[in-house]
Tab-separated table of C-alpha atoms in Angstrom:
chain	number	residue	atom	x	y	z
A	688	MET	CA	0.000	0.000	0.000
A	689	GLU	CA	1.176	3.511	-0.737
A	690	GLY	CA	1.839	5.967	2.067
A	691	THR	CA	2.450	5.213	5.686
A	692	PRO	CA	-0.548	3.711	7.431
A	693	ILE	CA	-0.985	4.905	10.981
A	694	GLU	CA	-0.520	2.275	13.625
A	695	SER	CA	-3.209	2.734	16.227
A	696	GLU	CA	-1.828	3.005	19.755
A	697	GLY	CA	-4.129	0.155	20.660
A	698	GLN	CA	-7.464	-1.425	19.996
A	699	ASP	CA	-9.166	1.493	21.726
A	700	THR	CA	-8.053	4.499	19.653
A	701	ILE	CA	-8.291	5.730	16.096
A	702	ARG	CA	-6.404	8.566	14.379
A	703	ILE	CA	-8.855	11.180	13.144
A	704	ALA	CA	-8.921	14.702	11.755
A	705	GLY	CA	-12.306	15.337	13.368
A	706	VAL	CA	-15.996	14.560	13.223
A	707	VAL	CA	-19.195	16.136	11.948
A	708	ARG	CA	-22.055	15.278	14.276
A	709	GLU	CA	-24.815	15.816	11.709
A	710	SER	CA	-24.434	15.640	7.929
A	711	ILE	CA	-26.835	15.048	5.050
A	712	VAL	CA	-24.221	15.006	2.271
A	713	ASP	CA	-22.007	12.078	3.333
A	714	GLY	CA	-24.462	9.240	2.698
A	715	PRO	CA	-28.189	8.590	3.012
A	716	GLY	CA	-30.128	10.255	5.812
A	717	LEU	CA	-28.780	12.084	8.833
A	718	ARG	CA	-25.236	10.910	9.538
A	719	PHE	CA	-22.402	11.152	12.002
A	720	VAL	CA	-19.139	11.450	10.038
A	721	VAL	CA	-15.691	10.389	11.228
A	722	PHE	CA	-12.885	11.950	9.175
A	723	CYS	CA	-9.772	9.848	9.525
A	724	GLN	CA	-6.309	11.352	9.344
A	725	GLY	CA	-3.825	10.257	6.705
A	726	CYS	CA	-4.228	9.696	2.988
A	727	PRO	CA	-1.738	8.496	0.371
A	728	HIS	CA	-3.771	9.548	-2.687
A	729	ASN	CA	-3.313	13.346	-2.718
A	730	CYS	CA	-6.062	13.792	-5.304
A	731	LEU	CA	-5.840	17.079	-7.200
A	732	GLU	CA	-8.306	19.548	-5.630
A	733	CYS	CA	-9.321	17.142	-2.883
A	734	HIS	CA	-12.016	18.769	-0.752
A	735	ASN	CA	-10.244	17.721	2.451
A	736	PRO	CA	-6.459	18.160	1.968
A	737	LYS	CA	-5.811	18.809	5.675
A	738	THR	CA	-6.477	15.104	6.281
A	739	HIS	CA	-3.581	13.931	4.068
A	740	ASP	CA	-0.695	14.220	6.558
A	741	PHE	CA	-0.317	10.921	8.407
A	742	LYS	CA	1.259	12.777	11.331
A	743	GLY	CA	-1.642	15.226	11.652
A	744	GLY	CA	-4.897	14.865	13.501
A	745	TYR	CA	-5.165	13.196	16.878
A	746	ASP	CA	-5.803	9.833	18.475
A	747	CYS	CA	-9.386	9.556	19.627
A	748	ASP	CA	-10.858	6.983	21.977
A	749	ILE	CA	-13.245	4.759	20.006
A	750	GLU	CA	-15.659	4.758	22.961
A	751	LYS	CA	-15.854	8.567	22.769
A	752	ILE	CA	-17.065	8.311	19.166
A	753	ILE	CA	-19.601	5.641	20.090
A	754	SER	CA	-20.937	7.802	22.934
A	755	ALA	CA	-21.308	10.774	20.596
A	756	VAL	CA	-23.231	8.636	18.071
A	757	GLU	CA	-25.456	7.173	20.802
A	758	ALA	CA	-26.232	10.687	22.049
A	759	ASN	CA	-28.185	11.461	18.866
A	760	PRO	CA	-31.216	9.196	18.415
A	761	LEU	CA	-32.071	10.905	15.101
A	762	LEU	CA	-29.061	9.499	13.237
A	763	ASP	CA	-29.655	7.133	10.323
A	764	GLY	CA	-26.039	6.119	10.006
A	765	VAL	CA	-22.326	6.694	10.364
A	766	THR	CA	-19.845	7.540	7.623
A	767	PHE	CA	-16.096	6.933	7.653
A	768	SER	CA	-14.378	9.430	5.373
A	769	GLY	CA	-10.961	10.889	5.114
A	770	GLY	CA	-8.256	10.963	4.744
A	771	GLU	CA	-8.228	7.295	3.818
A	772	PRO	CA	-10.042	4.946	6.235
A	773	MET	CA	-8.438	1.906	4.609
A	774	CYS	CA	-5.070	2.993	5.994
A	775	GLN	CA	-6.506	2.115	9.435
A	776	PRO	CA	-8.699	-0.899	8.641
A	777	GLU	CA	-8.315	-2.553	12.039
A	778	ALA	CA	-9.406	0.516	14.000
A	779	PHE	CA	-12.322	1.246	11.664
A	780	THR	CA	-13.424	-2.387	11.798
A	781	ILE	CA	-13.478	-2.269	15.602
A	782	LEU	CA	-15.399	1.012	15.513
A	783	ALA	CA	-17.891	-0.352	12.972
A	784	HIS	CA	-18.505	-3.516	15.010
A	785	LYS	CA	-19.026	-1.571	18.221
A	786	LEU	CA	-21.384	0.882	16.532
A	787	LYS	CA	-23.450	-1.977	15.067
A	788	GLU	CA	-23.552	-3.665	18.481
A	789	ALA	CA	-24.763	-0.431	20.084
A	790	ASN	CA	-27.352	0.223	17.368
A	791	PRO	CA	-27.885	-2.430	14.658
A	792	THR	CA	-30.221	-0.120	12.699
A	793	LEU	CA	-27.462	2.359	11.818
A	794	ASN	CA	-26.248	2.057	8.242
A	795	MET	CA	-22.538	2.388	7.591
A	796	VAL	CA	-20.790	4.097	4.682
A	797	VAL	CA	-17.061	4.121	3.932
A	798	TYR	CA	-15.444	6.532	1.468
A	799	THR	CA	-12.168	5.340	-0.004
A	800	GLY	CA	-9.844	6.496	-2.747
A	801	TYR	CA	-9.052	2.873	-3.524
A	802	THR	CA	-11.268	0.905	-5.863
A	803	TYR	CA	-13.114	-2.100	-4.526
A	804	GLU	CA	-10.901	-4.314	-6.678
A	805	GLU	CA	-7.721	-2.780	-5.212
A	806	LEU	CA	-9.089	-3.334	-1.714
A	807	VAL	CA	-9.899	-6.977	-2.436
A	808	ASP	CA	-6.231	-7.459	-3.376
A	809	MET	CA	-5.076	-5.532	-0.284
A	810	ALA	CA	-7.325	-7.661	1.954
A	811	GLU	CA	-5.013	-10.632	1.384
A	812	MET	CA	-2.389	-8.825	3.481
A	813	GLN	CA	-4.842	-6.930	5.693
A	814	PRO	CA	-7.779	-9.184	6.647
A	815	ALA	CA	-9.462	-6.343	8.554
A	816	ILE	CA	-10.461	-4.878	5.171
A	817	LYS	CA	-12.569	-7.952	4.404
A	818	GLU	CA	-14.066	-7.828	7.888
A	819	LEU	CA	-14.916	-4.142	7.430
A	820	PHE	CA	-16.577	-4.989	4.089
A	821	GLU	CA	-18.793	-7.472	5.918
A	822	THR	CA	-19.864	-4.829	8.454
A	823	ILE	CA	-20.659	-1.835	6.233
A	824	ASP	CA	-23.647	-1.179	3.995
A	825	PHE	CA	-22.094	1.020	1.297
A	826	LEU	CA	-18.586	1.556	-0.059
A	827	ILE	CA	-18.014	4.709	-2.100
A	828	ASP	CA	-14.834	3.932	-3.984
A	829	GLY	CA	-12.354	5.591	-6.300
A	830	ARG	CA	-10.098	8.593	-6.203
A	831	PHE	CA	-11.519	12.046	-6.858
A	832	ILE	CA	-10.641	12.923	-10.451
A	833	LYS	CA	-10.897	16.636	-11.151
A	834	SER	CA	-11.620	16.175	-14.883
A	835	GLN	CA	-14.615	13.963	-13.959
A	836	ARG	CA	-15.980	16.304	-11.294
A	837	ASP	CA	-19.785	16.414	-11.289
A	838	LEU	CA	-21.721	18.403	-8.700
A	839	THR	CA	-24.987	16.666	-9.639
A	840	LEU	CA	-23.856	13.284	-8.327
A	841	GLN	CA	-25.309	12.118	-5.049
A	842	PHE	CA	-22.681	11.516	-2.328
A	843	ARG	CA	-19.778	11.608	-4.821
A	844	GLY	CA	-17.478	14.181	-6.354
A	845	SER	CA	-16.457	12.606	-9.658
A	846	LYS	CA	-18.101	10.301	-12.203
A	847	ASN	CA	-15.610	7.455	-11.705
A	848	GLN	CA	-16.664	6.956	-8.095
A	849	ARG	CA	-19.154	4.188	-7.364
A	850	ILE	CA	-21.626	3.610	-4.565
A	851	ILE	CA	-21.373	-0.111	-3.941
A	852	ASP	CA	-24.033	-2.035	-2.051
A	853	MET	CA	-21.749	-4.185	0.085
A	854	LYS	CA	-24.383	-6.615	1.359
A	855	LYS	CA	-25.437	-7.506	-2.210
A	856	THR	CA	-21.833	-7.486	-3.457
A	857	ILE	CA	-20.775	-10.033	-0.849
A	858	GLU	CA	-23.914	-12.097	-1.395
A	859	GLN	CA	-23.541	-12.220	-5.195
A	860	GLY	CA	-19.739	-12.314	-5.391
A	861	LYS	CA	-19.525	-9.363	-7.793
A	862	VAL	CA	-19.819	-5.581	-7.547
A	863	ILE	CA	-23.433	-4.504	-7.203
A	864	LEU	CA	-24.035	-0.768	-7.369
A	865	ALA	CA	-26.569	0.907	-5.122
A	866	GLU	CA	-28.818	1.937	-8.026
A	867	LYS	CA	-30.973	4.102	-5.753
A	868	TYR	CA	-28.089	6.567	-5.372
A	869	MET	CA	-26.538	6.420	-8.857
């Protein structure tokens, strides 16, 4: 993998740039968004360049995030964005599992600059990626490409990015797009 993935200090922390407690643009419904810190992609005109530095941000207790999510009963889901969440797959998998345990009705979205196919290959060396796939509902994949920028797309910035229905993808063994959001 490119870049320098952040090693979590333990199973109880995650490196983040910050959170947004209520968002309607980072996935379906009202969402809590966790912006991870560190990204190897450096996409031209990325909307969140402050999250690129792997040494930036801060370590946050996973339980603190869970408490903040639980404090808002109006949330439909949680989104992991970046930075690049797949540079911390173990920590995000733990967070996703704990969030689902606390509230199984929350849907989970992960934004990644990697394609699904790249992540499948990476999962051979990092099994937490596969485990995260099995926990989330939607994967929005692909790097932001300035020349394919399209402000009319729902939950995406460029036409190459896909919204993948992970439950159906795992069930059918091939990429199934979430047609409702395409």
